[in-house]
mmCIF file of C-alpha atoms in Angstrom:
data_model
loop_
_atom_site.group_PDB
_atom_site.id
_atom_site.type_symbol
_atom_site.label_atom_id
_atom_site.label_comp_id
_atom_site.label_asym_id
_atom_site.label_seq_id
_atom_site.Cartn_x
_atom_site.Cartn_y
_atom_site.Cartn_z
ATOM 1 C CA UNK A 1 46.258 -117.892 -19.673
ATOM 2 C CA UNK A 2 43.119 -115.952 -20.686
ATOM 3 C CA UNK A 3 40.821 -118.191 -18.601
ATOM 4 C CA UNK A 4 42.806 -118.426 -15.349
ATOM 5 C CA UNK A 5 40.726 -117.460 -12.347
ATOM 6 C CA UNK A 6 42.297 -118.864 -9.178
ATOM 7 C CA UNK A 7 45.530 -120.519 -10.320
ATOM 8 C CA UNK A 8 48.853 -119.010 -9.243
ATOM 9 C CA UNK A 9 52.595 -118.736 -9.822
ATOM 10 C CA UNK A 10 52.443 -119.544 -13.538
ATOM 11 C CA UNK A 11 54.598 -118.039 -16.301
ATOM 12 C CA UNK A 12 52.679 -117.817 -19.569
ATOM 13 C CA UNK A 13 54.112 -116.284 -22.747
ATOM 14 C CA UNK A 14 52.707 -116.786 -26.239
ATOM 15 C CA UNK A 15 49.468 -116.692 -28.173
ATOM 16 C CA UNK A 16 46.942 -119.157 -26.681
ATOM 17 C CA UNK A 17 49.537 -120.558 -24.270
ATOM 18 C CA UNK A 18 47.754 -122.316 -21.378
ATOM 19 C CA UNK A 19 44.565 -120.644 -22.579
ATOM 20 C CA UNK A 20 42.097 -123.311 -21.381
ATOM 21 C CA UNK A 21 43.304 -123.624 -17.777
ATOM 22 C CA UNK A 22 40.959 -122.010 -15.259
ATOM 23 C CA UNK A 23 41.681 -123.170 -11.692
ATOM 24 C CA UNK A 24 44.084 -125.476 -9.819
ATOM 25 C CA UNK A 25 46.981 -125.106 -12.269
ATOM 26 C CA UNK A 26 49.921 -123.779 -10.293
ATOM 27 C CA UNK A 27 53.692 -123.355 -10.701
ATOM 28 C CA UNK A 28 53.731 -124.051 -14.442
ATOM 29 C CA UNK A 29 55.718 -122.508 -17.299
ATOM 30 C CA UNK A 30 54.108 -122.330 -20.741
ATOM 31 C CA UNK A 31 56.052 -120.503 -23.444
ATOM 32 C CA UNK A 32 55.136 -120.631 -27.120
ATOM 33 C CA UNK A 33 52.131 -120.748 -29.400
ATOM 34 C CA UNK A 34 49.501 -122.999 -27.749
ATOM 35 C CA UNK A 35 51.987 -124.433 -25.237
ATOM 36 C CA UNK A 36 50.070 -126.362 -22.519
ATOM 37 C CA UNK A 37 46.877 -125.542 -24.372
ATOM 38 C CA UNK A 38 45.230 -128.950 -23.860
ATOM 39 C CA UNK A 39 41.634 -128.571 -22.656
ATOM 40 C CA UNK A 40 42.450 -129.128 -18.985
ATOM 41 C CA UNK A 41 40.268 -126.334 -17.516
ATOM 42 C CA UNK A 42 40.186 -127.186 -13.783
ATOM 43 C CA UNK A 43 42.612 -130.138 -13.651
ATOM 44 C CA UNK A 44 45.058 -129.873 -10.754
ATOM 45 C CA UNK A 45 48.080 -129.601 -13.015
ATOM 46 C CA UNK A 46 51.237 -128.479 -11.244
ATOM 47 C CA UNK A 47 54.956 -128.067 -11.861
ATOM 48 C CA UNK A 48 55.014 -128.512 -15.632
ATOM 49 C CA UNK A 49 57.309 -126.845 -18.143
ATOM 50 C CA UNK A 50 56.202 -126.566 -21.782
ATOM 51 C CA UNK A 51 58.342 -124.539 -24.171
ATOM 52 C CA UNK A 52 57.658 -124.580 -27.898
ATOM 53 C CA UNK A 53 54.760 -124.510 -30.337
ATOM 54 C CA UNK A 54 52.134 -127.023 -29.138
ATOM 55 C CA UNK A 55 54.422 -128.452 -26.445
ATOM 56 C CA UNK A 56 51.945 -130.309 -24.196
ATOM 57 C CA UNK A 57 49.294 -128.525 -26.225
ATOM 58 C CA UNK A 58 47.181 -131.026 -28.143
ATOM 59 C CA UNK A 59 45.229 -133.134 -25.637
ATOM 60 C CA UNK A 60 43.240 -132.777 -22.418
ATOM 61 C CA UNK A 61 45.789 -132.695 -19.608
ATOM 62 C CA UNK A 62 44.969 -134.233 -16.215
ATOM 63 C CA UNK A 63 46.598 -134.086 -12.797
ATOM 64 C CA UNK A 64 48.472 -137.261 -13.757
ATOM 65 C CA UNK A 65 50.730 -135.147 -15.969
ATOM 66 C CA UNK A 66 52.214 -133.244 -13.005
ATOM 67 C CA UNK A 67 55.929 -132.553 -13.204
ATOM 68 C CA UNK A 68 56.229 -133.021 -16.947
ATOM 69 C CA UNK A 69 58.869 -131.243 -19.038
ATOM 70 C CA UNK A 70 58.353 -130.695 -22.771
ATOM 71 C CA UNK A 71 60.813 -128.533 -24.673
ATOM 72 C CA UNK A 72 60.566 -128.347 -28.446
ATOM 73 C CA UNK A 73 57.916 -127.957 -31.092
ATOM 74 C CA UNK A 74 55.153 -130.542 -30.536
ATOM 75 C CA UNK A 75 57.053 -132.286 -27.732
ATOM 76 C CA UNK A 76 54.565 -134.371 -25.704
ATOM 77 C CA UNK A 77 51.745 -132.882 -27.786
ATOM 78 C CA UNK A 78 49.314 -135.790 -27.128
ATOM 79 C CA UNK A 79 49.968 -136.048 -23.372
ATOM 80 C CA UNK A 80 46.938 -136.570 -21.140
ATOM 81 C CA UNK A 81 48.012 -138.279 -17.906
ATOM 82 C CA UNK A 82 51.503 -139.714 -18.405
ATOM 83 C CA UNK A 83 53.543 -138.954 -15.296
ATOM 84 C CA UNK A 84 57.134 -137.746 -15.065
ATOM 85 C CA UNK A 85 57.966 -137.619 -18.756
ATOM 86 C CA UNK A 86 60.809 -135.492 -20.118
ATOM 87 C CA UNK A 87 60.920 -134.626 -23.829
ATOM 88 C CA UNK A 88 63.521 -132.347 -25.362
ATOM 89 C CA UNK A 89 63.509 -131.921 -29.136
ATOM 90 C CA UNK A 90 61.117 -131.434 -32.020
ATOM 91 C CA UNK A 91 58.446 -134.192 -32.014
ATOM 92 C CA UNK A 92 60.072 -136.002 -29.079
ATOM 93 C CA UNK A 93 57.458 -138.168 -27.322
ATOM 94 C CA UNK A 94 54.852 -136.394 -29.469
ATOM 95 C CA UNK A 95 52.353 -139.316 -29.446
ATOM 96 C CA UNK A 96 52.746 -140.105 -25.725
ATOM 97 C CA UNK A 97 49.389 -139.935 -23.978
ATOM 98 C CA UNK A 98 49.507 -142.087 -20.827
ATOM 99 C CA UNK A 99 52.948 -143.729 -20.758
ATOM 100 C CA UNK A 100 55.010 -142.795 -17.679
ATOM 101 C CA UNK A 101 58.613 -141.894 -16.825
ATOM 102 C CA UNK A 102 60.044 -141.734 -20.341
ATOM 103 C CA UNK A 103 63.030 -139.561 -21.200
ATOM 104 C CA UNK A 104 63.530 -138.532 -24.828
ATOM 105 C CA UNK A 105 66.279 -136.166 -25.929
ATOM 106 C CA UNK A 106 66.671 -135.453 -29.639
ATOM 107 C CA UNK A 107 64.512 -134.719 -32.654
ATOM 108 C CA UNK A 108 61.865 -137.463 -33.000
ATOM 109 C CA UNK A 109 63.239 -139.470 -30.064
ATOM 110 C CA UNK A 110 60.576 -141.950 -28.850
ATOM 111 C CA UNK A 111 58.189 -140.244 -31.248
ATOM 112 C CA UNK A 112 55.645 -143.112 -31.403
ATOM 113 C CA UNK A 113 55.409 -144.028 -27.685
ATOM 114 C CA UNK A 114 51.742 -143.838 -26.695
ATOM 115 C CA UNK A 115 50.832 -145.960 -23.671
ATOM 116 C CA UNK A 116 52.325 -148.698 -21.526
ATOM 117 C CA UNK A 117 54.679 -148.931 -18.578
ATOM 118 C CA UNK A 118 57.222 -146.590 -20.158
ATOM 119 C CA UNK A 119 60.501 -146.021 -18.315
ATOM 120 C CA UNK A 120 62.271 -145.773 -21.670
ATOM 121 C CA UNK A 121 65.324 -143.602 -22.230
ATOM 122 C CA UNK A 122 66.323 -142.424 -25.705
ATOM 123 C CA UNK A 123 69.066 -139.950 -26.532
ATOM 124 C CA UNK A 124 69.824 -139.076 -30.156
ATOM 125 C CA UNK A 125 67.929 -138.127 -33.273
ATOM 126 C CA UNK A 126 65.154 -140.669 -33.974
ATOM 127 C CA UNK A 127 66.366 -143.042 -31.263
ATOM 128 C CA UNK A 128 63.521 -145.403 -30.370
ATOM 129 C CA UNK A 129 61.591 -143.883 -33.276
ATOM 130 C CA UNK A 130 58.961 -146.632 -33.784
ATOM 131 C CA UNK A 131 58.609 -147.772 -30.158
ATOM 132 C CA UNK A 132 54.938 -147.541 -29.194
ATOM 133 C CA UNK A 133 54.286 -149.545 -26.014
ATOM 134 C CA UNK A 134 57.633 -151.102 -25.111
ATOM 135 C CA UNK A 135 59.208 -150.461 -21.731
ATOM 136 C CA UNK A 136 62.549 -150.359 -19.907
ATOM 137 C CA UNK A 137 64.552 -149.760 -23.086
ATOM 138 C CA UNK A 138 67.723 -147.669 -23.252
ATOM 139 C CA UNK A 139 68.701 -146.218 -26.616
ATOM 140 C CA UNK A 140 71.753 -143.979 -26.937
ATOM 141 C CA UNK A 141 72.784 -142.773 -30.384
ATOM 142 C CA UNK A 142 71.001 -141.522 -33.465
ATOM 143 C CA UNK A 143 68.586 -144.108 -34.910
ATOM 144 C CA UNK A 144 69.372 -146.665 -32.194
ATOM 145 C CA UNK A 145 66.464 -149.095 -31.716
ATOM 146 C CA UNK A 146 64.777 -147.381 -34.664
ATOM 147 C CA UNK A 147 62.248 -150.051 -35.762
ATOM 148 C CA UNK A 148 61.568 -151.887 -32.489
ATOM 149 C CA UNK A 149 57.858 -151.298 -31.802
ATOM 150 C CA UNK A 150 56.947 -153.115 -28.578
ATOM 151 C CA UNK A 151 60.192 -154.609 -27.293
ATOM 152 C CA UNK A 152 61.270 -154.473 -23.656
ATOM 153 C CA UNK A 153 64.556 -154.467 -21.728
ATOM 154 C CA UNK A 154 66.853 -153.620 -24.648
ATOM 155 C CA UNK A 155 70.072 -151.633 -24.400
ATOM 156 C CA UNK A 156 71.330 -150.207 -27.679
ATOM 157 C CA UNK A 157 74.354 -147.903 -27.528
ATOM 158 C CA UNK A 158 75.826 -146.324 -30.651
ATOM 159 C CA UNK A 159 74.689 -144.844 -33.931
ATOM 160 C CA UNK A 160 72.230 -147.276 -35.545
ATOM 161 C CA UNK A 161 72.680 -149.947 -32.848
ATOM 162 C CA UNK A 162 69.719 -152.349 -32.818
ATOM 163 C CA UNK A 163 68.098 -150.583 -35.773
ATOM 164 C CA UNK A 164 66.104 -153.704 -36.641
ATOM 165 C CA UNK A 165 63.585 -154.275 -39.415
ATOM 166 C CA UNK A 166 60.303 -152.424 -39.883
ATOM 167 C CA UNK A 167 57.319 -154.056 -38.163
ATOM 168 C CA UNK A 168 59.342 -156.302 -35.854
ATOM 169 C CA UNK A 169 59.794 -156.457 -32.078
ATOM 170 C CA UNK A 170 62.683 -157.718 -30.019
ATOM 171 C CA UNK A 171 63.466 -157.863 -26.320
ATOM 172 C CA UNK A 172 66.281 -158.475 -23.847
ATOM 173 C CA UNK A 173 69.117 -157.594 -26.236
ATOM 174 C CA UNK A 174 72.302 -155.579 -25.740
ATOM 175 C CA UNK A 175 74.184 -154.025 -28.650
ATOM 176 C CA UNK A 176 77.151 -151.680 -28.247
ATOM 177 C CA UNK A 177 78.881 -149.891 -31.133
ATOM 178 C CA UNK A 178 78.019 -148.198 -34.404
ATOM 179 C CA UNK A 179 75.546 -150.335 -36.356
ATOM 180 C CA UNK A 180 75.797 -153.211 -33.856
ATOM 181 C CA UNK A 181 72.945 -155.732 -34.358
ATOM 182 C CA UNK A 182 71.425 -153.795 -37.307
ATOM 183 C CA UNK A 183 69.152 -156.565 -38.639
ATOM 184 C CA UNK A 184 67.598 -157.831 -35.381
ATOM 185 C CA UNK A 185 63.966 -158.837 -35.944
ATOM 186 C CA UNK A 186 62.371 -160.966 -33.222
ATOM 187 C CA UNK A 187 65.388 -162.413 -31.431
ATOM 188 C CA UNK A 188 66.036 -162.035 -27.731
ATOM 189 C CA UNK A 189 68.833 -162.530 -25.229
ATOM 190 C CA UNK A 190 71.574 -161.471 -27.643
ATOM 191 C CA UNK A 191 74.760 -159.493 -26.950
ATOM 192 C CA UNK A 192 76.720 -157.756 -29.706
ATOM 193 C CA UNK A 193 79.764 -155.546 -29.156
ATOM 194 C CA UNK A 194 81.555 -153.732 -31.973
#
């Protein structure tokens, strides 16, 4: 917070944490090396929580990122204007720049999401790992939906459910159970239980 001039009610702990903010950044928490250190200077950035090395710290933050929570090393590191994102875990949502309302809990969860409508939920290590622009997906379980890159409206519940094949996209599928629908490539409208 070395550059703050007229911002208020911020908690800043760590070397270069929130160091580029000058004015209009209020009610934020930045804890860790370069947390919330994106070059946002006078952006009206409010109500954010960034805890961890480079959490919300790698890109120019705008007012569109209000209310964001990033906990973990490099969580939401590329964020610029994505609204209402929650990332908990090392590298969770690390590439997300403008995608909105994503929730990622677990190491590398939704790691590749960048832009798009968002509203994805991933809980578990590397769940939704390759998803970049897909939306309205729910992944629960380690490696669930691992290779699906741009699919929409999928529900994969269980370890490895809907893992898929590298470079493929699928939509409108439901798979419940460990390793359910592991080889899905481009199919849609499928249901697999067990």
